[in-house]
Coordinates of C-alpha atoms and ligand atoms in Angstrom, one line a residue:
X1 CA 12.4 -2.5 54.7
X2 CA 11.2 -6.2 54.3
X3 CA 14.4 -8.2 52.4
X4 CA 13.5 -11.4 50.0
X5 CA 16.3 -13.1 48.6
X6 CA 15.2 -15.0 45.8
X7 CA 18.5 -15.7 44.1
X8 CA 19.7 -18.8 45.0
X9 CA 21.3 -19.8 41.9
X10 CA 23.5 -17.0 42.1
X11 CA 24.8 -18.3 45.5
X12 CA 22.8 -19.5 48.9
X13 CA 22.9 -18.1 52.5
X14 CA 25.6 -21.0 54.7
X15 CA 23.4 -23.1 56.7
X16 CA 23.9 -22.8 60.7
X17 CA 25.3 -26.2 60.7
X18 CA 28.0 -25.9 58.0
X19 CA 28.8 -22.8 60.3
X20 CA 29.3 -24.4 62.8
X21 CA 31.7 -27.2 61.7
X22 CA 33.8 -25.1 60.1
X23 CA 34.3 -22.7 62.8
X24 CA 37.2 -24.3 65.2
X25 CA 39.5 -25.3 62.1
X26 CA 40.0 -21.3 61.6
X27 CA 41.5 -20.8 65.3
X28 CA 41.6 -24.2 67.2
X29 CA 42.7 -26.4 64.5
X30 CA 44.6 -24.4 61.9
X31 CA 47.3 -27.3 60.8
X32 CA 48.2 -27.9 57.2
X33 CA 46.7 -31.6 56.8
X34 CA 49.8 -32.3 55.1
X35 CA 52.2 -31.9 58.0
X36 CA 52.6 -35.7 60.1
X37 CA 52.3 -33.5 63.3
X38 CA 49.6 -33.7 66.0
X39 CA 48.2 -30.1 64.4
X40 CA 48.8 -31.9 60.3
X41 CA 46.6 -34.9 62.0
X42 CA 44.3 -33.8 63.6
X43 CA 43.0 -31.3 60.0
X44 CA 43.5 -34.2 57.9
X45 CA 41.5 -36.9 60.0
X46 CA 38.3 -34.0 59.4
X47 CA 39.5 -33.8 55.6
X48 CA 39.1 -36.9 54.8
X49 CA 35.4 -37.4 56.8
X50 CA 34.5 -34.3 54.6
X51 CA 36.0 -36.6 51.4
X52 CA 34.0 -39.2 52.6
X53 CA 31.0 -37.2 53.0
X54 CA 31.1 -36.1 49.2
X55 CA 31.5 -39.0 48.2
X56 CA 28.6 -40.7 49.6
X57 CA 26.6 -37.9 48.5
X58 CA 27.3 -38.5 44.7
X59 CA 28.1 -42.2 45.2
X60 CA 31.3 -42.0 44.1
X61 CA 34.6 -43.4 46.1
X62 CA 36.6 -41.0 47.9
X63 CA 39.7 -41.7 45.7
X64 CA 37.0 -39.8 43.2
X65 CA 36.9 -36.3 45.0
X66 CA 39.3 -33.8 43.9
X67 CA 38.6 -30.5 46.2
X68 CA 39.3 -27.8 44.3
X69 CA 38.4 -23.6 44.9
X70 CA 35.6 -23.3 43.1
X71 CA 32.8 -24.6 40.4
X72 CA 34.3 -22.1 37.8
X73 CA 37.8 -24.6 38.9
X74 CA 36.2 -27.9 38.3
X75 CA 35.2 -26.7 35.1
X76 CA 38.2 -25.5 33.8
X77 CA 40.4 -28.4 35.0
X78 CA 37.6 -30.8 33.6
X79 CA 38.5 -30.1 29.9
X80 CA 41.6 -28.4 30.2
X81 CA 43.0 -31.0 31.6
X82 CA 41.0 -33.9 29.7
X83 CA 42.7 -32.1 26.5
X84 CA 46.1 -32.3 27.9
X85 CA 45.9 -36.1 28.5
X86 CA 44.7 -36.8 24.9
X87 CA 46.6 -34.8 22.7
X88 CA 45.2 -36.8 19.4
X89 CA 41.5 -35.8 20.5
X90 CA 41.4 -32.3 19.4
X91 CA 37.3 -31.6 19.5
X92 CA 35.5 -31.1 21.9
X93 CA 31.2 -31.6 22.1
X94 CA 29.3 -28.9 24.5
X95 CA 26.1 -26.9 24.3
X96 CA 24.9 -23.3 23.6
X97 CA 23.2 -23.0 27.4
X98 CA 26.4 -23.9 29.4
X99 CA 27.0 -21.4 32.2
X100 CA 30.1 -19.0 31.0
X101 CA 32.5 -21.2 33.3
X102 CA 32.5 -23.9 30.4
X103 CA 31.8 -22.1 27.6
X104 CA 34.5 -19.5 27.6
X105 CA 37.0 -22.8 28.4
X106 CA 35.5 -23.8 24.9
X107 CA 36.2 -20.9 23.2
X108 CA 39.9 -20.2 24.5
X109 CA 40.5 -24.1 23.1
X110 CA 38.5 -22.8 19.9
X111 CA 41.2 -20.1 19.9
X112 CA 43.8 -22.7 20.3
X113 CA 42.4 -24.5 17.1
X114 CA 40.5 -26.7 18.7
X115 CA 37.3 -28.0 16.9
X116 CA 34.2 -27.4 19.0
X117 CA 30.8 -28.0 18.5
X118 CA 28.0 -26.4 20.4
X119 CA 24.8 -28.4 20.3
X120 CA 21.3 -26.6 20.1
X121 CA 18.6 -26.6 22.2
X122 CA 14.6 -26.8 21.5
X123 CA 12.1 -24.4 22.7
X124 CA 11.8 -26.3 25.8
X125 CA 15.6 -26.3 26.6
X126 CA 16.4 -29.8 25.5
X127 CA 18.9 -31.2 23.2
X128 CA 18.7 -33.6 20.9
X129 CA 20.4 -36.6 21.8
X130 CA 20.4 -38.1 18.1
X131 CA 22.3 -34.6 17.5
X132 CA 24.4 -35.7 20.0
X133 CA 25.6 -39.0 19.1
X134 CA 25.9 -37.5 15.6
X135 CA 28.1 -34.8 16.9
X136 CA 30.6 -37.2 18.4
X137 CA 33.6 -38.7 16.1
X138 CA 36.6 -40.3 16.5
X139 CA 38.7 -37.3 17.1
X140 CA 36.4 -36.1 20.2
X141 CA 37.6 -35.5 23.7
X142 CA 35.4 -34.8 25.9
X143 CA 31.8 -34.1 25.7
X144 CA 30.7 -31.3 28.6
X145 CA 26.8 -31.5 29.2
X146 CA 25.9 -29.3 32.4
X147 CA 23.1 -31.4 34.8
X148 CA 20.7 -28.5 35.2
X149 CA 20.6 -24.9 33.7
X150 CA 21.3 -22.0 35.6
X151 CA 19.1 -19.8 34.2
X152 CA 16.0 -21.6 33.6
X153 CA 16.7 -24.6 35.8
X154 CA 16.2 -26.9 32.7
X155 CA 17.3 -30.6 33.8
X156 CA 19.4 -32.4 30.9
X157 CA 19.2 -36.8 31.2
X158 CA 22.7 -37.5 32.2
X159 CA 22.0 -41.1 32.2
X160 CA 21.0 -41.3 29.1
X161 CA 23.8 -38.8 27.9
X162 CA 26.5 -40.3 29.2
X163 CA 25.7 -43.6 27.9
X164 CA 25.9 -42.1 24.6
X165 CA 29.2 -40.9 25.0
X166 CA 30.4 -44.0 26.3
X167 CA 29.2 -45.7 23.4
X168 CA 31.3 -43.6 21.2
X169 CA 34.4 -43.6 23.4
X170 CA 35.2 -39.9 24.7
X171 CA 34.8 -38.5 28.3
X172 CA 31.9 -37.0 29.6
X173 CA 32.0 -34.1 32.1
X174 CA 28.9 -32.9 34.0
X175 CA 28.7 -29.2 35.3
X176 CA 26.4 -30.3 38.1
X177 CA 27.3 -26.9 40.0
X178 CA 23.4 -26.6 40.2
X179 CA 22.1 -29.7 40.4
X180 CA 23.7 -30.5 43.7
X181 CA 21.6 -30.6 46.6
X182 CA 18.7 -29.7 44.9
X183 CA 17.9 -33.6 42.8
X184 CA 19.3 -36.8 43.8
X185 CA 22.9 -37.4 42.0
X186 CA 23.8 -41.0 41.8
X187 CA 27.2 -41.9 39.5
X188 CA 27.0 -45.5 40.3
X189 CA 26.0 -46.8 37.7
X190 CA 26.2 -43.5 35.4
X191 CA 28.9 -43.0 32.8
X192 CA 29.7 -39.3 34.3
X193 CA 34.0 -39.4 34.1
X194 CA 34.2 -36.1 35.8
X195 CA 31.9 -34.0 37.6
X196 CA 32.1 -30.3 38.9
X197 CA 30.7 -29.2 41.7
X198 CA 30.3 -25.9 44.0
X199 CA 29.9 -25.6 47.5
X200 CA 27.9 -22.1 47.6
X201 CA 25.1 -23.2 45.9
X202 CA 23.9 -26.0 48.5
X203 CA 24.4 -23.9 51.7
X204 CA 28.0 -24.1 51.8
X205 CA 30.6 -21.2 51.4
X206 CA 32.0 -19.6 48.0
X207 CA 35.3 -20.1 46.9
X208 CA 35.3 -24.4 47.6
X209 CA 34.3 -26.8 45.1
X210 CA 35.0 -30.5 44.1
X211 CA 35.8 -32.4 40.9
X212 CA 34.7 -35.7 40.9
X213 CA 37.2 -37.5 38.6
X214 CA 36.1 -41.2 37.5
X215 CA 38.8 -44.2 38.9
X216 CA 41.1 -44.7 35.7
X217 CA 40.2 -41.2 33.8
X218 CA 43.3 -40.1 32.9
X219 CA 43.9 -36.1 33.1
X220 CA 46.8 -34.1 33.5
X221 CA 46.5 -32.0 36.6
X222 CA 46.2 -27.9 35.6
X223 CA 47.9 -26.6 39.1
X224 CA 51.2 -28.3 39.5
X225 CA 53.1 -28.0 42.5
X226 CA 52.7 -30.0 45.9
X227 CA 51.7 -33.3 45.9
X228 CA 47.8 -32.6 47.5
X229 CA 45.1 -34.6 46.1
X230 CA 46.8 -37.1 45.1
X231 CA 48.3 -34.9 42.3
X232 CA 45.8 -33.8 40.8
X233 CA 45.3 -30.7 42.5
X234 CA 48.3 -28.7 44.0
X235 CA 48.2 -26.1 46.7
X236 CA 47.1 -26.4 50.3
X237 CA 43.7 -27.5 51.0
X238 CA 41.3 -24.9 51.9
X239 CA 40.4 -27.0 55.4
X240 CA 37.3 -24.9 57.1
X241 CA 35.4 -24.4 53.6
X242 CA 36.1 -28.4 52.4
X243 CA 34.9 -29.0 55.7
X244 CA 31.9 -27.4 55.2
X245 CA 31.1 -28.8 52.4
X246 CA 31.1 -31.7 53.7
X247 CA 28.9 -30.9 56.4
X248 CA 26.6 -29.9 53.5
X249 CA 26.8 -32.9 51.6
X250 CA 25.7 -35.2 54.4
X251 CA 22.6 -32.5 55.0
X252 CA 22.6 -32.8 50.8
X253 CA 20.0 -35.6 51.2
X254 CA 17.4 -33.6 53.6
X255 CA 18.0 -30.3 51.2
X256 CA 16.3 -32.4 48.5
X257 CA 13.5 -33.7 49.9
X258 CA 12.8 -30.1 51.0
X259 CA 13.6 -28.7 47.4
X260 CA 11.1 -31.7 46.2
X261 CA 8.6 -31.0 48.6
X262 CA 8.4 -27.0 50.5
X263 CA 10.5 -25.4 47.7
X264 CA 8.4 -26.8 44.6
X265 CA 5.5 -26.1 47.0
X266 CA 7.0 -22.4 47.5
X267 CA 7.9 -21.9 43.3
X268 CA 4.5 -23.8 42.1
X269 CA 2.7 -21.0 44.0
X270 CA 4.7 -17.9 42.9
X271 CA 4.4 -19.2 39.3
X272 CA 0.6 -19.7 40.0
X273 CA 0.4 -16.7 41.2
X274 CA 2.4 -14.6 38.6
X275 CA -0.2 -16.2 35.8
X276 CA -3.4 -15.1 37.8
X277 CA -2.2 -11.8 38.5
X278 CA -0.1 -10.5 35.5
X279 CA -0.7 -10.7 31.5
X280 CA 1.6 -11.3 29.2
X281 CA 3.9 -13.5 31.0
X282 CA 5.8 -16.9 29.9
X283 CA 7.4 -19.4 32.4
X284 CA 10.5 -20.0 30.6
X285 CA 11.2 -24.3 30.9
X286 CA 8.0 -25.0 32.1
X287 CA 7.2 -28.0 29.7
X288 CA 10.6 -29.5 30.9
X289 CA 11.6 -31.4 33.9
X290 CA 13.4 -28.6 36.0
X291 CA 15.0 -28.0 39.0
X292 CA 12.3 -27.7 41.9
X293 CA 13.6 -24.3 42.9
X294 CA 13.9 -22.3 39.9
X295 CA 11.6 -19.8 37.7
X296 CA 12.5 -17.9 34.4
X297 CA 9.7 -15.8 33.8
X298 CA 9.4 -13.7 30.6
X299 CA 7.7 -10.3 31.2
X300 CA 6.9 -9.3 27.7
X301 CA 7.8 -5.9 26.4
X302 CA 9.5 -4.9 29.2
X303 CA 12.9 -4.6 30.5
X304 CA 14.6 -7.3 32.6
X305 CA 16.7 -4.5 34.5
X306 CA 14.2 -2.1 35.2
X307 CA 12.1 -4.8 36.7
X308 CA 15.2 -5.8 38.9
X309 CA 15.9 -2.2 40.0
X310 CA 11.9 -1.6 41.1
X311 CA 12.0 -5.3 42.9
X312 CA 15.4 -3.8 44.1
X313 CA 13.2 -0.8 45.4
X314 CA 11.1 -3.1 47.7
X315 CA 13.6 -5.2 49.4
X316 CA 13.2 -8.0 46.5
X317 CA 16.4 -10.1 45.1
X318 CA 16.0 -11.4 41.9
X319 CA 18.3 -11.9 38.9
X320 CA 17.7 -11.1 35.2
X321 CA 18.1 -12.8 32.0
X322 CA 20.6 -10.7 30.5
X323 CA 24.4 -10.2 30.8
X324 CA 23.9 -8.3 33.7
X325 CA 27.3 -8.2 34.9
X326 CA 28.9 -6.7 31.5
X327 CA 26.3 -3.7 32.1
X328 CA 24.3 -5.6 28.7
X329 CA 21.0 -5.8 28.2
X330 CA 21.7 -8.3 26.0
X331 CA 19.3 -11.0 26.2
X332 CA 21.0 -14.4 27.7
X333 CA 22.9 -16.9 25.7
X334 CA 20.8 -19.2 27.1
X335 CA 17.2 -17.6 26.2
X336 CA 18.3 -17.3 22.8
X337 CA 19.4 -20.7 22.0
X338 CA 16.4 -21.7 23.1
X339 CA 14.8 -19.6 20.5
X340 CA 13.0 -17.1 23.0
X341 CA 11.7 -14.1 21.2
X342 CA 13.7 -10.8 22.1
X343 CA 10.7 -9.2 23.2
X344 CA 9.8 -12.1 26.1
X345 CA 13.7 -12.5 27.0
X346 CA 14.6 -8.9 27.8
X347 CA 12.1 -8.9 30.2
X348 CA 13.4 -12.3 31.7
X349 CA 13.8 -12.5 35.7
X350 CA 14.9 -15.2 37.4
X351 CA 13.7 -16.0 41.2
X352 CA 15.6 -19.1 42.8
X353 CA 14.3 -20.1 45.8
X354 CA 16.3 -22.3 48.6
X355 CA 14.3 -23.3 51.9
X356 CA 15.0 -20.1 53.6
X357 CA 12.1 -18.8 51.8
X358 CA 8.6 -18.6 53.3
X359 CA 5.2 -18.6 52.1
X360 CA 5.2 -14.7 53.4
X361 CA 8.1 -13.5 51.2
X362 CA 6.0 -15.3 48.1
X363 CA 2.8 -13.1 49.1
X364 CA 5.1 -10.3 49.3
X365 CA 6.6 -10.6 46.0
X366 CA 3.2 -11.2 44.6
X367 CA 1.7 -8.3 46.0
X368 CA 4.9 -6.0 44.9
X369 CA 5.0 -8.0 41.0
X370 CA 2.2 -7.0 39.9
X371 CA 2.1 -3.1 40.0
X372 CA 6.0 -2.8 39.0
X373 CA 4.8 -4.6 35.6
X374 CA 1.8 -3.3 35.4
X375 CA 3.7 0.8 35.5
X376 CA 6.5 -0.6 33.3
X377 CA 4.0 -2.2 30.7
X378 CA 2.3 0.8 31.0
X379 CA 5.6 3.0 30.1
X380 CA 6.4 0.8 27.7
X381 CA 6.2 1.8 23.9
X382 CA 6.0 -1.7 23.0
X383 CA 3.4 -2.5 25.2
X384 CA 0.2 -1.3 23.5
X385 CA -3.1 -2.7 23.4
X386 CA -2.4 -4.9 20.3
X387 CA 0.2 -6.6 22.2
X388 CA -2.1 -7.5 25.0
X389 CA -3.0 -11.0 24.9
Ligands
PLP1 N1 28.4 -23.8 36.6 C1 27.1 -23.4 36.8 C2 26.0 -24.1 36.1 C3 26.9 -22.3 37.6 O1 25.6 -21.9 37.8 C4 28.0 -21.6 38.2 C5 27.8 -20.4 39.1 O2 26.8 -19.8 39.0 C6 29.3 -22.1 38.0 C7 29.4 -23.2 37.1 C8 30.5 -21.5 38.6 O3 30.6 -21.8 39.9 P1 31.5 -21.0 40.9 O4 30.8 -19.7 41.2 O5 31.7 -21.8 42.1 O6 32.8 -20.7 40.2

């Protein structure tokens, strides 16, 4: 059976060259980069190019990188940690479409007594950035705005958010876990304090990731132990994966031209095609600036699941809007902050593309789409000819 993997935001396939680079540093050089032996050296010379290949991606300083295990890490550390520092700050400013990694974090602090407030999108995804600056008072932390949406690949203007924060004095974190490698990231001259990151989404293995931690943030470090990462980050440093992601992070700049360019290409025609072919349909985000790879599409009156399982069927891997993981068929947090109706969320899918994909795999899915929604409208009670547009 023909396989197309068009789930890229759930994690990407490791690119032949990040293979590659890590490979020796599991068997030839396995030293701890900590050690001041030959073995210690030799790792930590290749740590720090990876450090400095982050860095230059993002352009941040190396000082700036904090490698950590994962996105779902950053995160946490990001505000835990920013909480710790300022015990007098006891609120905390997020949104309702956050991926679960920062949203749960806000709701154990919640627990904690913490005040939070969790800012509303529009129909089109974005906030309100006079909400914003409203929301923000004296007593505020941290505000934690993710870059771009996992789910409907919605882009939020960190520029623009961050100098409101600034303005009123807390920190700003970025979940930019899918932003990476997919749109240019420049903190230069941004007011981003910290910054998570995650290696398996741009073509480099699961279970790495980086915090990028501003020069003269102060946070309290969540893993205590060694003295790795300057502090801020005990235990031994996961070598081959860090040094794969820093392979990735130099190719960084060549993924995004080809997200920009063949990948847009790639989703522009599946949308395209989806439209022409199939009736009641809505692209989720599509009046927004999004991430070039990504498409929500709402199949109306018809479940998200059952789609997936059919696309399943034929060899197609797609995600669905709904808590898919907790066995829910709940439609997302995020479609219904947005205001989605039930009826055109529960029959979310999302297909995230990467530059493995071909123009042959977007024929195939085309060609398979259609008659899996056209049986499922058709065994659909909600489905009947009034609903028809
Ligand atoms: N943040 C966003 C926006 C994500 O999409 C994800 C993963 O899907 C994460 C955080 C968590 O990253 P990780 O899987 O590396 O923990």
């Amino acid at each position: 059976m023909k396989l197309v993997y068009v789930d890229s935001n759930a994690t990407t396939r490791v690119d032949d060259e990040v293979l590659e680079e890590m490979l020796p540093y599991f068997k030839e050089y396995y030293g701890n980069p900590s050690s001041i032996h030959t073995f210690g050296r030799q790792v930590a010379t290749k740590l720090d190019l990876a450090r400095e290949r982050v860095a230059s991606i993002i352009g941040a300083d190396t000082s700036e990188i904090v490698f950590t295990s994962c996105g779902t890490e950053s995160n946490n550390n990001a505000i835990h940690c920013s909480l710790e520092a300022h015990p007098e700050r006891r609120h905390v400013v997020t949104t309702k479409v956050e991926h679960p990694a920062v949203l749960n974090v806000c709701k154990y602090f919640a627990k904690q007594g913490y005040e939070v407030t969790e800012l509303s999108v529009n129909n089109d995804g974005m906030l309100d950035l006079d909400k914003l600056r409203d929301s923000i008072k004296d007593t505020t932390a941290i505000v934690s705005v993710m870059h771009a949406n996992n789910e409907t690949g919605v882009i939020f203007p960190i520029e623009e958010i961050g100098k409101i924060v600034k303005e009123k004095g807390a920190l700003f974190h970025c979940d930019a876990v899918q932003a990476i490698g997919k749109i240019p990231i420049n903190l230069k001259n941004s007011h981003v304090d910290l910054m998570s990151i995650s290696g398996h989404k741009l073509h480099a293995p699961k279970g790495v990731g980086v915090l990028y931690i501003r020069k003269g943030v102060r946070i309290d470090p969540l893993l205590i132990g060694g003295h790795q990462e300057e502090n801020r980050r005990s235990g031994t440093e996961n070598v081959p994966y860090i040094i794969g992601l820093g392979k990735a992070c130099e190719l960084a700049e060549g993924f995004v031209k080809t997200e920009q360019t063949e990948v847009r290409r790639l989703r522009d025609k599946l949308e395209k095609g989806i439209k022409d072919k199939i009736s009641n349909v809505v692209i989720i985000g599509e009046n927004s600036d999004r991430l070039p790879n990504t498409s929500c599409v709402g199949f109306e009156y018809i479940e998200g699941e059952a789609i997936l399982l059919l696309l399943d069927m034929v060899g197609i891997a797609s995600s669905s809007g709904s808590a898919c993981t907790t066995g829910s068929t709940e439609p997302s947090h995020v479609l219904q902050a947005m205001g989605v109706p039930p009826a055109t969320s529960r029959g979310a899918i999302r297909f995230s593309l990467s530059k493995y994909n071909t123009d042959d795999e977007i024929d195939y899915i085309l060609e398979k789409l259609g008659p899996i929604i056209k049986k499922l409208q058709d065994l659909s009670p909600l489905f009947d000819d009034s609903a028809k547009k």
